[in-house]
């Protein structure tokens, strides 16, 4: 899958009827509207550290330690709002009563002076009955930074396709298929992100 396709397809896959092409424009529009609806729940004051899965949520605890860099891959990118959401331990995004695109497990952080942000959450599971690798969706936006999307997959997930692994390896330290390290019952993932012109929508 092309990188662009990966970036676009991940949100769309979550919502698309299986018989429809995942890149159809109306779905993207619907997705953007859902994103906007979700932002109404954003806390007024954000910190560089936030929680996604609530305490007591079933699953394996996971800490995603992100660091956002400018296009040069060296300068940290501060004051960027990072919105992240993912599936629960059953691979489900939404509470049925709240409808599709309500994203039960979601959170917001803002990058600090070093570009760092951290999400405390649980490891997401793959969509039930599907072969899509487990993943986390992240949007980035800030003053002077148009909203864009990126994603995170896990190196130890057998569902991650070979082409995604190859692309990630090619991206070096900014690859989106990340190693997972278990420490004291918590899975840790480092997520360095470089701002690029991909994933803008
Ligand atoms: Fe997804």
CSV table of C-alpha atoms and ligand atoms in Angstrom, one decimal:
chain,number,residue,atom,x,y,z
A,1,UNK,CA,0.0,0.0,0.0
A,2,UNK,CA,1.3,3.5,-0.9
A,3,UNK,CA,2.2,5.6,2.1
A,4,UNK,CA,-0.5,8.1,1.1
A,5,UNK,CA,-2.9,5.2,0.8
A,6,UNK,CA,-1.9,3.9,4.2
A,7,UNK,CA,-2.5,7.3,5.8
A,8,UNK,CA,-5.8,7.8,4.1
A,9,UNK,CA,-7.0,4.2,4.3
A,10,UNK,CA,-6.5,3.8,8.0
A,11,UNK,CA,-9.2,6.3,9.0
A,12,UNK,CA,-11.4,5.3,6.2
A,13,UNK,CA,-11.1,1.6,6.8
A,14,UNK,CA,-12.5,2.1,10.2
A,15,UNK,CA,-15.7,3.4,8.8
A,16,UNK,CA,-16.1,2.2,5.2
A,17,UNK,CA,-18.6,-0.4,4.3
A,18,UNK,CA,-16.6,-3.3,3.2
A,19,UNK,CA,-18.0,-3.2,-0.3
A,20,UNK,CA,-17.1,0.4,-0.9
A,21,UNK,CA,-13.7,1.7,-2.0
A,22,UNK,CA,-12.0,3.2,1.0
A,23,UNK,CA,-10.8,6.3,-0.8
A,24,UNK,CA,-14.1,7.6,-1.9
A,25,UNK,CA,-14.3,11.3,-1.3
A,26,UNK,CA,-17.6,11.3,0.5
A,27,UNK,CA,-16.1,9.0,3.1
A,28,UNK,CA,-13.2,11.3,3.6
A,29,UNK,CA,-15.7,14.1,4.1
A,30,UNK,CA,-17.7,12.1,6.6
A,31,UNK,CA,-14.5,11.2,8.3
A,32,UNK,CA,-13.4,14.9,8.6
A,33,UNK,CA,-16.8,15.7,10.0
A,34,UNK,CA,-16.5,13.0,12.6
A,35,UNK,CA,-13.1,14.3,13.5
A,36,UNK,CA,-14.6,17.8,14.0
A,37,UNK,CA,-17.4,16.3,16.1
A,38,UNK,CA,-14.8,14.6,18.3
A,39,UNK,CA,-12.9,17.8,18.8
A,40,UNK,CA,-15.8,19.2,20.7
A,41,UNK,CA,-14.8,16.9,23.5
A,42,UNK,CA,-11.2,18.2,23.6
A,43,UNK,CA,-10.2,19.5,27.0
A,44,UNK,CA,-9.6,23.2,27.1
A,45,UNK,CA,-6.2,22.9,28.6
A,46,UNK,CA,-3.9,20.3,27.2
A,47,UNK,CA,-0.7,18.8,28.5
A,48,UNK,CA,2.1,17.0,26.8
A,49,UNK,CA,1.0,13.9,28.7
A,50,UNK,CA,-2.5,12.4,28.4
A,51,UNK,CA,-4.5,9.3,28.9
A,52,UNK,CA,-6.5,7.5,26.2
A,53,UNK,CA,-7.9,4.3,27.7
A,54,UNK,CA,-9.4,5.0,31.1
A,55,UNK,CA,-8.0,3.3,34.2
A,56,UNK,CA,-9.6,-0.1,34.5
A,57,UNK,CA,-10.1,-0.6,30.8
A,58,UNK,CA,-9.3,-4.2,29.9
A,59,UNK,CA,-6.1,-4.8,28.0
A,60,UNK,CA,-2.3,-4.5,28.1
A,61,UNK,CA,-1.1,-1.1,29.4
A,62,UNK,CA,0.9,0.8,26.8
A,63,UNK,CA,2.8,4.1,26.8
A,64,UNK,CA,3.3,5.8,23.5
A,65,UNK,CA,6.2,8.3,23.9
A,66,UNK,CA,6.1,10.6,20.9
A,67,UNK,CA,8.4,13.3,19.7
A,68,UNK,CA,7.5,15.6,16.9
A,69,UNK,CA,10.2,17.1,14.6
A,70,UNK,CA,10.0,19.8,12.0
A,71,UNK,CA,10.5,18.9,8.3
A,72,UNK,CA,14.3,18.9,8.8
A,73,UNK,CA,13.9,15.9,11.2
A,74,UNK,CA,16.1,17.7,13.7
A,75,UNK,CA,14.3,20.7,15.2
A,76,UNK,CA,11.6,19.8,17.7
A,77,UNK,CA,8.0,21.0,16.8
A,78,UNK,CA,6.4,22.4,19.9
A,79,UNK,CA,2.8,23.5,20.5
A,80,UNK,CA,1.3,21.0,18.1
A,81,UNK,CA,-2.0,19.3,19.2
A,82,UNK,CA,-1.8,15.6,18.8
A,83,UNK,CA,-5.2,13.8,18.7
A,84,UNK,CA,-5.0,10.0,18.9
A,85,UNK,CA,-7.6,7.3,18.9
A,86,UNK,CA,-7.5,3.5,18.6
A,87,UNK,CA,-9.5,0.4,19.1
A,88,UNK,CA,-10.1,-1.4,22.4
A,89,UNK,CA,-8.9,-4.9,23.4
A,90,UNK,CA,-11.7,-6.3,21.1
A,91,UNK,CA,-10.7,-4.3,18.1
A,92,UNK,CA,-13.7,-2.0,18.4
A,93,UNK,CA,-13.7,1.8,18.1
A,94,UNK,CA,-17.1,2.9,19.0
A,95,UNK,CA,-19.8,2.6,21.6
A,96,UNK,CA,-22.7,1.2,19.7
A,97,UNK,CA,-25.1,3.8,21.2
A,98,UNK,CA,-22.8,6.7,20.0
A,99,UNK,CA,-22.6,5.5,16.5
A,100,UNK,CA,-19.7,5.1,14.1
A,101,UNK,CA,-16.8,7.5,14.3
A,102,UNK,CA,-17.4,8.3,17.9
A,103,UNK,CA,-14.0,6.7,18.9
A,104,UNK,CA,-14.5,5.7,22.5
A,105,UNK,CA,-10.7,5.6,23.2
A,106,UNK,CA,-9.3,8.9,22.2
A,107,UNK,CA,-7.1,11.6,23.7
A,108,UNK,CA,-5.3,14.8,23.1
A,109,UNK,CA,-1.8,16.1,24.0
A,110,UNK,CA,0.2,19.1,23.0
A,111,UNK,CA,3.9,18.8,22.1
A,112,UNK,CA,6.2,20.5,24.6
A,113,UNK,CA,9.2,22.6,23.9
A,114,UNK,CA,11.2,19.5,22.9
A,115,UNK,CA,8.4,18.3,20.7
A,116,UNK,CA,7.5,15.5,23.1
A,117,UNK,CA,4.1,14.1,23.9
A,118,UNK,CA,3.0,11.0,25.7
A,119,UNK,CA,-0.1,8.9,25.7
A,120,UNK,CA,-0.8,6.4,28.5
A,121,UNK,CA,-3.3,3.9,27.2
A,122,UNK,CA,-3.8,0.2,26.4
A,123,UNK,CA,-2.5,-1.6,23.3
A,124,UNK,CA,-5.2,-1.7,20.6
A,125,UNK,CA,-6.4,-4.9,19.1
A,126,UNK,CA,-6.9,-5.6,15.3
A,127,UNK,CA,-10.4,-5.2,13.9
A,128,UNK,CA,-12.3,-8.4,14.7
A,129,UNK,CA,-12.4,-10.9,11.9
A,130,UNK,CA,-10.2,-8.8,9.7
A,131,UNK,CA,-6.5,-8.9,8.7
A,132,UNK,CA,-5.7,-5.2,9.2
A,133,UNK,CA,-2.9,-4.8,11.6
A,134,UNK,CA,-3.6,-3.1,15.0
A,135,UNK,CA,-2.9,0.6,14.8
A,136,UNK,CA,-3.3,4.0,16.3
A,137,UNK,CA,-4.4,7.0,14.3
A,138,UNK,CA,-2.9,10.4,15.1
A,139,UNK,CA,-3.8,13.8,13.8
A,140,UNK,CA,-1.4,16.7,14.2
A,141,UNK,CA,-2.3,20.4,14.0
A,142,UNK,CA,-1.0,23.7,15.3
A,143,UNK,CA,-0.5,27.3,14.5
A,144,UNK,CA,1.0,27.3,11.0
A,145,UNK,CA,0.6,23.5,10.7
A,146,UNK,CA,-2.4,22.3,8.7
A,147,UNK,CA,-4.0,19.2,10.1
A,148,UNK,CA,-2.4,16.0,8.9
A,149,UNK,CA,-2.6,12.4,9.8
A,150,UNK,CA,-0.2,9.7,10.6
A,151,UNK,CA,-0.4,6.2,12.1
A,152,UNK,CA,1.4,3.8,14.3
A,153,UNK,CA,1.6,0.0,13.9
A,154,UNK,CA,3.5,-2.5,16.0
A,155,UNK,CA,6.6,-4.4,14.8
A,156,UNK,CA,5.6,-7.5,16.8
A,157,UNK,CA,2.2,-7.7,15.2
A,158,UNK,CA,2.1,-10.5,12.6
A,159,UNK,CA,-0.6,-8.7,10.7
A,160,UNK,CA,1.6,-5.9,9.6
A,161,UNK,CA,2.2,-6.4,5.9
A,162,UNK,CA,5.7,-6.8,4.4
A,163,UNK,CA,5.4,-3.7,2.3
A,164,UNK,CA,4.5,-1.6,5.4
A,165,UNK,CA,7.5,-3.1,7.2
A,166,UNK,CA,9.7,-2.3,4.2
A,167,UNK,CA,8.5,1.3,4.0
A,168,UNK,CA,8.9,1.8,7.7
A,169,UNK,CA,12.5,0.4,7.5
A,170,UNK,CA,13.2,2.8,4.7
A,171,UNK,CA,12.0,5.7,6.8
A,172,UNK,CA,14.6,4.8,9.4
A,173,UNK,CA,14.0,6.5,12.8
A,174,UNK,CA,10.7,7.9,11.5
A,175,UNK,CA,9.2,4.6,10.4
A,176,UNK,CA,5.6,4.0,11.4
A,177,UNK,CA,6.0,0.3,12.4
A,178,UNK,CA,7.4,0.6,15.8
A,179,UNK,CA,9.2,-1.8,18.2
A,180,UNK,CA,7.4,-2.6,21.4
A,181,UNK,CA,9.3,-3.0,24.6
A,182,UNK,CA,7.7,-4.6,27.7
A,183,UNK,CA,8.8,-3.2,31.0
A,184,UNK,CA,7.1,-4.0,34.3
A,185,UNK,CA,3.9,-5.1,32.6
A,186,UNK,CA,3.7,-2.0,30.4
A,187,UNK,CA,4.4,-2.0,26.7
A,188,UNK,CA,6.5,1.0,25.6
A,189,UNK,CA,6.6,2.4,22.1
A,190,UNK,CA,8.7,5.3,21.0
A,191,UNK,CA,7.2,7.3,18.2
A,192,UNK,CA,9.4,9.9,16.5
A,193,UNK,CA,7.4,11.8,13.9
A,194,UNK,CA,8.8,14.1,11.2
A,195,UNK,CA,6.4,16.6,9.8
A,196,UNK,CA,6.0,16.0,6.1
A,197,UNK,CA,3.5,17.0,3.5
A,198,UNK,CA,1.9,13.6,3.5
A,199,UNK,CA,-1.4,12.8,5.2
A,200,UNK,CA,-2.9,16.3,4.9
A,201,UNK,CA,-6.7,16.1,4.8
B,1,LIG,FE1,-8.3,2.4,12.1
